[in-house]
Coordinates of C-alpha atoms and ligand atoms in Angstrom, one line a residue:
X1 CA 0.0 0.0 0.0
X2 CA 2.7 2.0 1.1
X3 CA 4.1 1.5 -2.1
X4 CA 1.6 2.4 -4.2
X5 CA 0.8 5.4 -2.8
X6 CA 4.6 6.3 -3.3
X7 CA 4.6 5.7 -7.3
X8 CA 1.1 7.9 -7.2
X9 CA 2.8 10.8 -5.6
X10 CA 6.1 9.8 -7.2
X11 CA 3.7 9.9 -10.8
X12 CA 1.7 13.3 -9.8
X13 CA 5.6 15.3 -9.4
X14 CA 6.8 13.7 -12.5
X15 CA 3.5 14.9 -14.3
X16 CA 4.1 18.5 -12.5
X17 CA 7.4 18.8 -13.2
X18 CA 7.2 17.8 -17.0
X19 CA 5.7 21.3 -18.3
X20 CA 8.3 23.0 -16.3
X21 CA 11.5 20.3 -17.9
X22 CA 9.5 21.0 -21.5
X23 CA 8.2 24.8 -21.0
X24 CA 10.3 26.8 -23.9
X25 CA 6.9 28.4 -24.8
X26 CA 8.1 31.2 -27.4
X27 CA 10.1 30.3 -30.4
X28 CA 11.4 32.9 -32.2
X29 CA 13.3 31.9 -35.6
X30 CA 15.7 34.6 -36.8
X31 CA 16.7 35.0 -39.9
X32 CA 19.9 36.8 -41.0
X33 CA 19.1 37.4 -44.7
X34 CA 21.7 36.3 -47.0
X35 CA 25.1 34.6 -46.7
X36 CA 28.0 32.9 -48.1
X37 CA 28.2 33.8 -51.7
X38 CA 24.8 35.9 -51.8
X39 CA 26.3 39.3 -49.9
X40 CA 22.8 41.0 -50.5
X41 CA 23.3 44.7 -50.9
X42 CA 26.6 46.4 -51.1
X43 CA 27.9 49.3 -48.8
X44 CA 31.3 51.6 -49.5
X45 CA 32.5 49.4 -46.5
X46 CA 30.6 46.8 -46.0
X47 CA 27.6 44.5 -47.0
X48 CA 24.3 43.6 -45.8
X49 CA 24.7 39.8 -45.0
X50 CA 27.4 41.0 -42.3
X51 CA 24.9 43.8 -41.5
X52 CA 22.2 41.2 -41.1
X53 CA 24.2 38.9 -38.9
X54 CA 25.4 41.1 -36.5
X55 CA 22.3 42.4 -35.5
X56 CA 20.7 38.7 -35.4
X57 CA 23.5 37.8 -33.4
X58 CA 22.6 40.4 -30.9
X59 CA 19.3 40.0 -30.8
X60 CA 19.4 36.4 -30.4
X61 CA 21.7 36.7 -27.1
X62 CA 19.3 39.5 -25.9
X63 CA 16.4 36.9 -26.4
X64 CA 17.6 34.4 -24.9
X65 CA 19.1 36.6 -21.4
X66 CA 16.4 38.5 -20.8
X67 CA 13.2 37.1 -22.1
X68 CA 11.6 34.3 -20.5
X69 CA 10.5 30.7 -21.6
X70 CA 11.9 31.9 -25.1
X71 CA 13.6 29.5 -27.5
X72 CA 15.7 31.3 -30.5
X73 CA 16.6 29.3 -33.7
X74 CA 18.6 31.1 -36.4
X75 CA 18.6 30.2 -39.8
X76 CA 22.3 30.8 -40.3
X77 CA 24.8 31.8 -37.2
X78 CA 27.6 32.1 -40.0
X79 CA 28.6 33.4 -43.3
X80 CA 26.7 30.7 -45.4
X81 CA 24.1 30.8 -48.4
X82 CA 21.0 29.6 -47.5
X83 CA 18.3 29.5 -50.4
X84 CA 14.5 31.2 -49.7
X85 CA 12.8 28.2 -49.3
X86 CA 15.6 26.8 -46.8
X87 CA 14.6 29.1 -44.5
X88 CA 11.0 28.8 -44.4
X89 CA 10.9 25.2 -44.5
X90 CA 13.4 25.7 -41.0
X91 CA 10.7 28.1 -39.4
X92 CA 8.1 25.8 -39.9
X93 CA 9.9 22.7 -39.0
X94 CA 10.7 24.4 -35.6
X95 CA 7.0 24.9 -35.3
X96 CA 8.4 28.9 -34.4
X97 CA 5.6 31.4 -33.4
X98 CA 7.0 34.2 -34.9
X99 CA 9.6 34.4 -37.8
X100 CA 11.6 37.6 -37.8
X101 CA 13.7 38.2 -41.2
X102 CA 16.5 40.9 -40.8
X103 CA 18.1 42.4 -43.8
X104 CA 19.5 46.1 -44.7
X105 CA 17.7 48.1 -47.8
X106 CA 19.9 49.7 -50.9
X107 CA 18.4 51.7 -54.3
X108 CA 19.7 51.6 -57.6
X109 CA 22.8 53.8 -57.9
X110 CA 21.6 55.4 -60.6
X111 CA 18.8 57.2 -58.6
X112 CA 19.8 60.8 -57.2
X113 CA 18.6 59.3 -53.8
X114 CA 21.3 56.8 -53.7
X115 CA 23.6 58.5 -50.9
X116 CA 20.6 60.1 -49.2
X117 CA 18.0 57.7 -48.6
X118 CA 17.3 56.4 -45.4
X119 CA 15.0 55.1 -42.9
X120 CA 13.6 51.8 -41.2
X121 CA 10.3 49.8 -42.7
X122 CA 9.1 46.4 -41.4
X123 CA 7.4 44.1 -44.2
X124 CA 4.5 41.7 -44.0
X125 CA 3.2 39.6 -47.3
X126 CA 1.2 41.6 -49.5
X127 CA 1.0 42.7 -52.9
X128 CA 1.0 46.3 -52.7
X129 CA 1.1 47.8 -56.3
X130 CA 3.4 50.7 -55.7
X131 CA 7.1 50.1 -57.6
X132 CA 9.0 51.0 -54.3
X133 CA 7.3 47.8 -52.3
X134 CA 7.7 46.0 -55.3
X135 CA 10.9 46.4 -56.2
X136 CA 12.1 45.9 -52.7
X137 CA 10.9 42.4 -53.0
X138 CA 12.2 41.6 -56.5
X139 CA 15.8 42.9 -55.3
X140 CA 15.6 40.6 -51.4
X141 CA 13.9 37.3 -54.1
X142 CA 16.8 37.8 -56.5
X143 CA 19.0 35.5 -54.1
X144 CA 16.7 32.6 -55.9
X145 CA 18.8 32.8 -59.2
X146 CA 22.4 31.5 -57.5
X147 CA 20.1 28.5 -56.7
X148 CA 21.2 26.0 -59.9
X149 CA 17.8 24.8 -59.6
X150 CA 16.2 27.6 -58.8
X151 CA 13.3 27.2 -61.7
X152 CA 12.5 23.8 -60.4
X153 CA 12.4 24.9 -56.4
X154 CA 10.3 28.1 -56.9
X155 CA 8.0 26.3 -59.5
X156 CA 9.1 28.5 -62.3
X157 CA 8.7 31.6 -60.6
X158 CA 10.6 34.8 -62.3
X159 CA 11.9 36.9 -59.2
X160 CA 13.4 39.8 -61.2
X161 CA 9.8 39.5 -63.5
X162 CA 6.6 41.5 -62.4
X163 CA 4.4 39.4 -64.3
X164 CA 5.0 36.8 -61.6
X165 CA 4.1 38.6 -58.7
X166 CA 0.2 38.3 -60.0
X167 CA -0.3 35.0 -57.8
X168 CA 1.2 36.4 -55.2
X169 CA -2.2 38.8 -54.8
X170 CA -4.4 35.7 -54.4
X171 CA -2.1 34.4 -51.5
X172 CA -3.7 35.3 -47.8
X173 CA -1.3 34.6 -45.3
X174 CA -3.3 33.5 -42.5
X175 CA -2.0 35.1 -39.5
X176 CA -1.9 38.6 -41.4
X177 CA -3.4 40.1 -38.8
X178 CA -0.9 39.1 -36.0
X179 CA 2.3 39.4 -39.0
X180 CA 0.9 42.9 -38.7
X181 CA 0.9 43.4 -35.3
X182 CA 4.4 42.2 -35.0
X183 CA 5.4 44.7 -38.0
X184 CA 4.1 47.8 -36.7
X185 CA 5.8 47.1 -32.9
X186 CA 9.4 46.3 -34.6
X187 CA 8.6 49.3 -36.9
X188 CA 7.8 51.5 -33.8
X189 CA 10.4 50.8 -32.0
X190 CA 13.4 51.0 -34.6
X191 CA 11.8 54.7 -35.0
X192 CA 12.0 55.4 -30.9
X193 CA 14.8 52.8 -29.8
X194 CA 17.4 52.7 -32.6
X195 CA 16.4 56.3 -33.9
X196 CA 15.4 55.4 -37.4
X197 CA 13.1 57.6 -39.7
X198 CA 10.4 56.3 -39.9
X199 CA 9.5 54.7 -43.2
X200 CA 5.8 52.7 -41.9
X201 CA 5.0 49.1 -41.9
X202 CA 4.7 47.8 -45.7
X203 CA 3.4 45.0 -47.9
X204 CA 5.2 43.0 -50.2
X205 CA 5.8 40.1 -51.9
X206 CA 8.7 38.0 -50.5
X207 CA 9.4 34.9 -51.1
X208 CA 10.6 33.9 -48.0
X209 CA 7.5 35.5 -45.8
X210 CA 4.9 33.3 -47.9
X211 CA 6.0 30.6 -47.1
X212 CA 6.0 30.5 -43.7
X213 CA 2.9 29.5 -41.5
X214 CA 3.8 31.4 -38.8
X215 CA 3.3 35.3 -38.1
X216 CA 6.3 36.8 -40.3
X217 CA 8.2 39.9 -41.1
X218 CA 11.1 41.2 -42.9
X219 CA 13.0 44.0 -41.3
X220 CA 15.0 46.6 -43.5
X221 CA 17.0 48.1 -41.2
X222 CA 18.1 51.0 -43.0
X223 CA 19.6 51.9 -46.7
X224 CA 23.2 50.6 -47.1
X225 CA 24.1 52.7 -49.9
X226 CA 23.5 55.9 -47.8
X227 CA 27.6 56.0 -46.3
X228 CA 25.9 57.4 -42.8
X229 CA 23.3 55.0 -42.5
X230 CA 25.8 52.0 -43.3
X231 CA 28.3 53.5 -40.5
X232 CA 25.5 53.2 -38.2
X233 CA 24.2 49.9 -39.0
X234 CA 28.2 48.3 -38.8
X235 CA 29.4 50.0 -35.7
X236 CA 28.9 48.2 -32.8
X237 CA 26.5 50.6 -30.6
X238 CA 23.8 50.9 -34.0
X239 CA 23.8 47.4 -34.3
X240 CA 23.3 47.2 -30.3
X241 CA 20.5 49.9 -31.0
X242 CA 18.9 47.7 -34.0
X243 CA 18.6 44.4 -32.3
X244 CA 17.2 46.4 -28.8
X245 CA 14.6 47.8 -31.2
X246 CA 13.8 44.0 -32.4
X247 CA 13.7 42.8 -29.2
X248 CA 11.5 45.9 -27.5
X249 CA 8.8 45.6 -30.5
X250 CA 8.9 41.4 -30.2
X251 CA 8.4 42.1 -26.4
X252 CA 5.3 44.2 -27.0
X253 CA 3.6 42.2 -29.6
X254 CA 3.9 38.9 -27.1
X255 CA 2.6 41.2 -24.0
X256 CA -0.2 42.6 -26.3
X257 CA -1.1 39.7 -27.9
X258 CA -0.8 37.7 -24.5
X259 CA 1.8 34.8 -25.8
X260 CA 3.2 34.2 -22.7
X261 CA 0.1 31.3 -21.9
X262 CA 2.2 27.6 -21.7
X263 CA -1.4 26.1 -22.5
X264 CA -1.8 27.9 -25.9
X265 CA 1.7 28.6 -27.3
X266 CA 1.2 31.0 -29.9
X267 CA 1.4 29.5 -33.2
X268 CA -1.8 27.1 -32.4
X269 CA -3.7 30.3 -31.3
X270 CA -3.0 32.3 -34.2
X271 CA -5.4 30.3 -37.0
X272 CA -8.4 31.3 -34.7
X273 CA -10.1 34.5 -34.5
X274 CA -8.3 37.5 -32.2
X275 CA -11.1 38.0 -30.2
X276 CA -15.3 36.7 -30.3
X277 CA -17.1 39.3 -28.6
X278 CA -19.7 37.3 -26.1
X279 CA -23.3 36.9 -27.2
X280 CA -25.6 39.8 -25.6
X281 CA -29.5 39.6 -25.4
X282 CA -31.3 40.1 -28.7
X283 CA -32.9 43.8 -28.7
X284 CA -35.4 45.0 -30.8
X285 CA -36.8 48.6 -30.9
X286 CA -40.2 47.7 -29.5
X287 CA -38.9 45.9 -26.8
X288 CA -38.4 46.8 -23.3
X289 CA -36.3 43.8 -21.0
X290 CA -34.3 45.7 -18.7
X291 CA -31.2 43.6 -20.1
X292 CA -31.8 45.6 -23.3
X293 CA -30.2 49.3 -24.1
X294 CA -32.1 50.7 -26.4
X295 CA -30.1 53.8 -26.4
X296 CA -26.5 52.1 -27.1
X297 CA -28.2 49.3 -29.4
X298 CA -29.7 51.1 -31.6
X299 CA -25.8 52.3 -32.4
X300 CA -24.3 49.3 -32.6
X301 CA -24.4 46.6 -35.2
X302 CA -23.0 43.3 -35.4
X303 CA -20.7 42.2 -38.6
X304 CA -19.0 39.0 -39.9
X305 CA -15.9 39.4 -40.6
X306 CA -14.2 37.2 -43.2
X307 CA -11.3 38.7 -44.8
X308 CA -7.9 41.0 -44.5
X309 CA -5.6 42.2 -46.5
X310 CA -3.3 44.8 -46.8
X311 CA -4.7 46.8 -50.0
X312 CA -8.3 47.9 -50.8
X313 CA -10.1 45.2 -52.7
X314 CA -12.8 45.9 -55.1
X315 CA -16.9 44.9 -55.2
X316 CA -16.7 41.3 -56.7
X317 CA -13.1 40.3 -56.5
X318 CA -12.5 36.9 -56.5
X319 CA -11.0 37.0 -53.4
X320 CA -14.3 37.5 -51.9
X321 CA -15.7 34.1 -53.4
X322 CA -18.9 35.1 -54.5
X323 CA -20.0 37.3 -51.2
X324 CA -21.6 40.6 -52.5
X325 CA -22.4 44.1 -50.9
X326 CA -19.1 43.4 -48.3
X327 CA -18.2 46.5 -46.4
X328 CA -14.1 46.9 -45.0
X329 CA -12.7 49.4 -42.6
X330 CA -9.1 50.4 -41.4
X331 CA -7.5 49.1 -38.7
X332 CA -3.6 49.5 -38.3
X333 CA -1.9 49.1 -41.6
X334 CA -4.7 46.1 -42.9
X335 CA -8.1 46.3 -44.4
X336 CA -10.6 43.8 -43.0
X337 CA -13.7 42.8 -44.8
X338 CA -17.0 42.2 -43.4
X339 CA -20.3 41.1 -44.8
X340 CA -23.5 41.7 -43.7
X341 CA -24.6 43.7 -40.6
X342 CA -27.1 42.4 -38.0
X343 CA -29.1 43.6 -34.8
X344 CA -27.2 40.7 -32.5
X345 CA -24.0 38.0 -32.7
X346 CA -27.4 35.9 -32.3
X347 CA -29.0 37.2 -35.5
X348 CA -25.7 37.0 -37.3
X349 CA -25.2 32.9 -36.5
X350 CA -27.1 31.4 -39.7
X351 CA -25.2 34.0 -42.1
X352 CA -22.0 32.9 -40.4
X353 CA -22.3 29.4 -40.9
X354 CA -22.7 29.9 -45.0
X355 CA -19.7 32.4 -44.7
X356 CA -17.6 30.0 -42.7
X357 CA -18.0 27.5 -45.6
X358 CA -16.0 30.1 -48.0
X359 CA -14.1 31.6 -44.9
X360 CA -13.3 29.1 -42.1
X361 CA -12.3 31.9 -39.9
X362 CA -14.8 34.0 -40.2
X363 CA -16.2 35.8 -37.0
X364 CA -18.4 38.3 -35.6
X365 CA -17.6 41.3 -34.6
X366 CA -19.4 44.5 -32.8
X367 CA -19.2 47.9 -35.0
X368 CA -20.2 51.3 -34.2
X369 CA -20.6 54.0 -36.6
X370 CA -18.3 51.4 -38.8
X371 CA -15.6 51.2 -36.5
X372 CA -15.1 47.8 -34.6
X373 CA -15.8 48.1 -31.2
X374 CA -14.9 45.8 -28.3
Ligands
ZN401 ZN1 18.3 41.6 -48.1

């Protein structure tokens, strides 16, 4: 008896203390861009792949001092070429909850700009028609073509070819909304932290960002090809400056988005919806139940919200699979897309379940004067 009741206590400690033995509950991949033969842009001095690595370097040993439960992966620690897909197949196989791509910005030397251009912008995936976004992308996908295969790999794709960035507009990366949040906190705080102009979170195609399944962003830290801006970005205090500014903007976006649970580590938590709002009693005008507010009510209409992206999409886009009469408002740096608008979350359930069959995550949400509300 005395025996048994030793294993149960024995098993209970084991089964206590194997979260604990287990519990690295943030993984952050970091991902110095370029390497080896692939330099990525040039400086007078310098290049970006040394840029890149420094800073990850840094940020990595601040990540794994300072912040709890947090488990860093890099996708190179030294001067070697890793191709695109590489990397993204690494972030996902490490089952990371956020994938943080760093790399340093350059324009063609033939633009009037070249020496003067600076300033920091954090990326998300998107296909945002402007040339600058775009031909950030095409310049950071490049790196495909010293791939012998490269054709084969990226199924044909043309990075240095605009025509190919047309499928890119029907991808949705699914945690867009937290990619977002993560962008505009880095983007923050290289602007207050590491003192860059700020040059706003952006959208655009990269390679590397769609194929990750994970919330993801690529970081240009600043331009390269402006001599000042390169000084900064290779001395040892900017780079100290540039990876604090990671690490400050990764800290917010896990307090904000409240990663720090061991029961619901990020990365299964980010395919559902950010927030439900809880079910309130059905009002209509005429009626008069003291759980009703008339007043406030009559304001505030429920939506189901289906869709974001990071550009305005047009009435009867594909994208929108048939829906019609969908409405979208601002929030941040994304558009989101709602359809229909109803009295009640109650009144909006039969609607949701034919929208969930286009739009698995599709959820209500509370508006006010088109504004969500919470
Ligand atoms: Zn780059």
């Amino acid at each position: 008896m005395r025996h048994t009741i030793y294993h149960i206590i024995m098993s209970m400690l084991l089964l206590c203390a194997a979260p604990a033995a287990m519990a690295k509950d943030f993984t952050v991949v970091i991902d110095p861009g370029h390497g080896g033969k692939d330099a990525g842009a040039l400086g007078t001095r310098t290049n970006e792949k040394t840029i890149n690595l420094k800073v990850a370097l840094k940020l990595k040993e601040m990540l794994e001092k300072e912040m709890d439960d947090t488990k860093v992966e890099m996708t190179r620690s030294t001067d070697v070429f890793v191709p695109l897909q590489k990397r993204a197949d690494f972030a996902n196989n490490k089952h990371a909850d956020i994938f943080v791509s760093i790399h340093a910005n350059s324009i063609s030397s033939k633009s009037p700009m070249h020496r003067k251009i600076n300033g920091a912008a954090v990326y998300t995936l998107g296909l945002d028609r402007s040339d600058t976004n775009l031909s950030v992308a095409m310049r950071e996908n490049e790196v495909m073509k010293l791939e012998a295969d490269y054709s084969t790999t990226y199924q044909g794709f043309d990075p240095s070819s605009t025509e190919s960035y047309i499928a890119f507009e029907m991808m949705q990366h699914k945690n867009m909304d937290q990619s977002i949040a993560l962008a505009e906190a880095v983007q923050n705080q290289l602007v207050r932290t590491a003192g860059r102009k700020n040059n706003g979170v952006r959208q655009a195609p990269f390679w590397v960002l769609v194929r990750t399944s994970m919330p993801s962003i690529l970081v240009e830290l600043d331009f390269i090809c402006n001599p000042t801006m390169e000084t900064f970005m290779a001395s040892d205090a900017g780079s100290t400056k540039l990876a604090r500014a990671i690490y400050n903007g990764i800290e917010r976006y896990r307090n904000a988005s409240g990663v720090t649970s061991k029961k619901y580590p990020a990365h299964k938590r980010a395919v559902k919806p950010v927030s439900t709002p809880e079910p309130e009693p059905e009002c209509s005008s005429d009626e008069t139940s003291p759980s009703c507010k008339p007043a406030d009510a009559s304001a505030i209409v429920y939506k189901i919200q289906f869709l974001t992206a990071p550009t305005v999409i047009r009435q009867g886009d594909k994208r929108f699979k048939g829906l019609k009469d969908v409405e979208s408002y601002r929030d941040g740096g994304a558009v989101k897309y709602t359809y229909g608008s109803y009295p009640s979350v109650n009144a909006a359930a039969s609607d949701l379940k034919k929208v969930k069959t286009k739009f698995p995550d599709a959820f209500v949400i509370k508006t006010r004067d088109g504004k969500r509300i919470k």
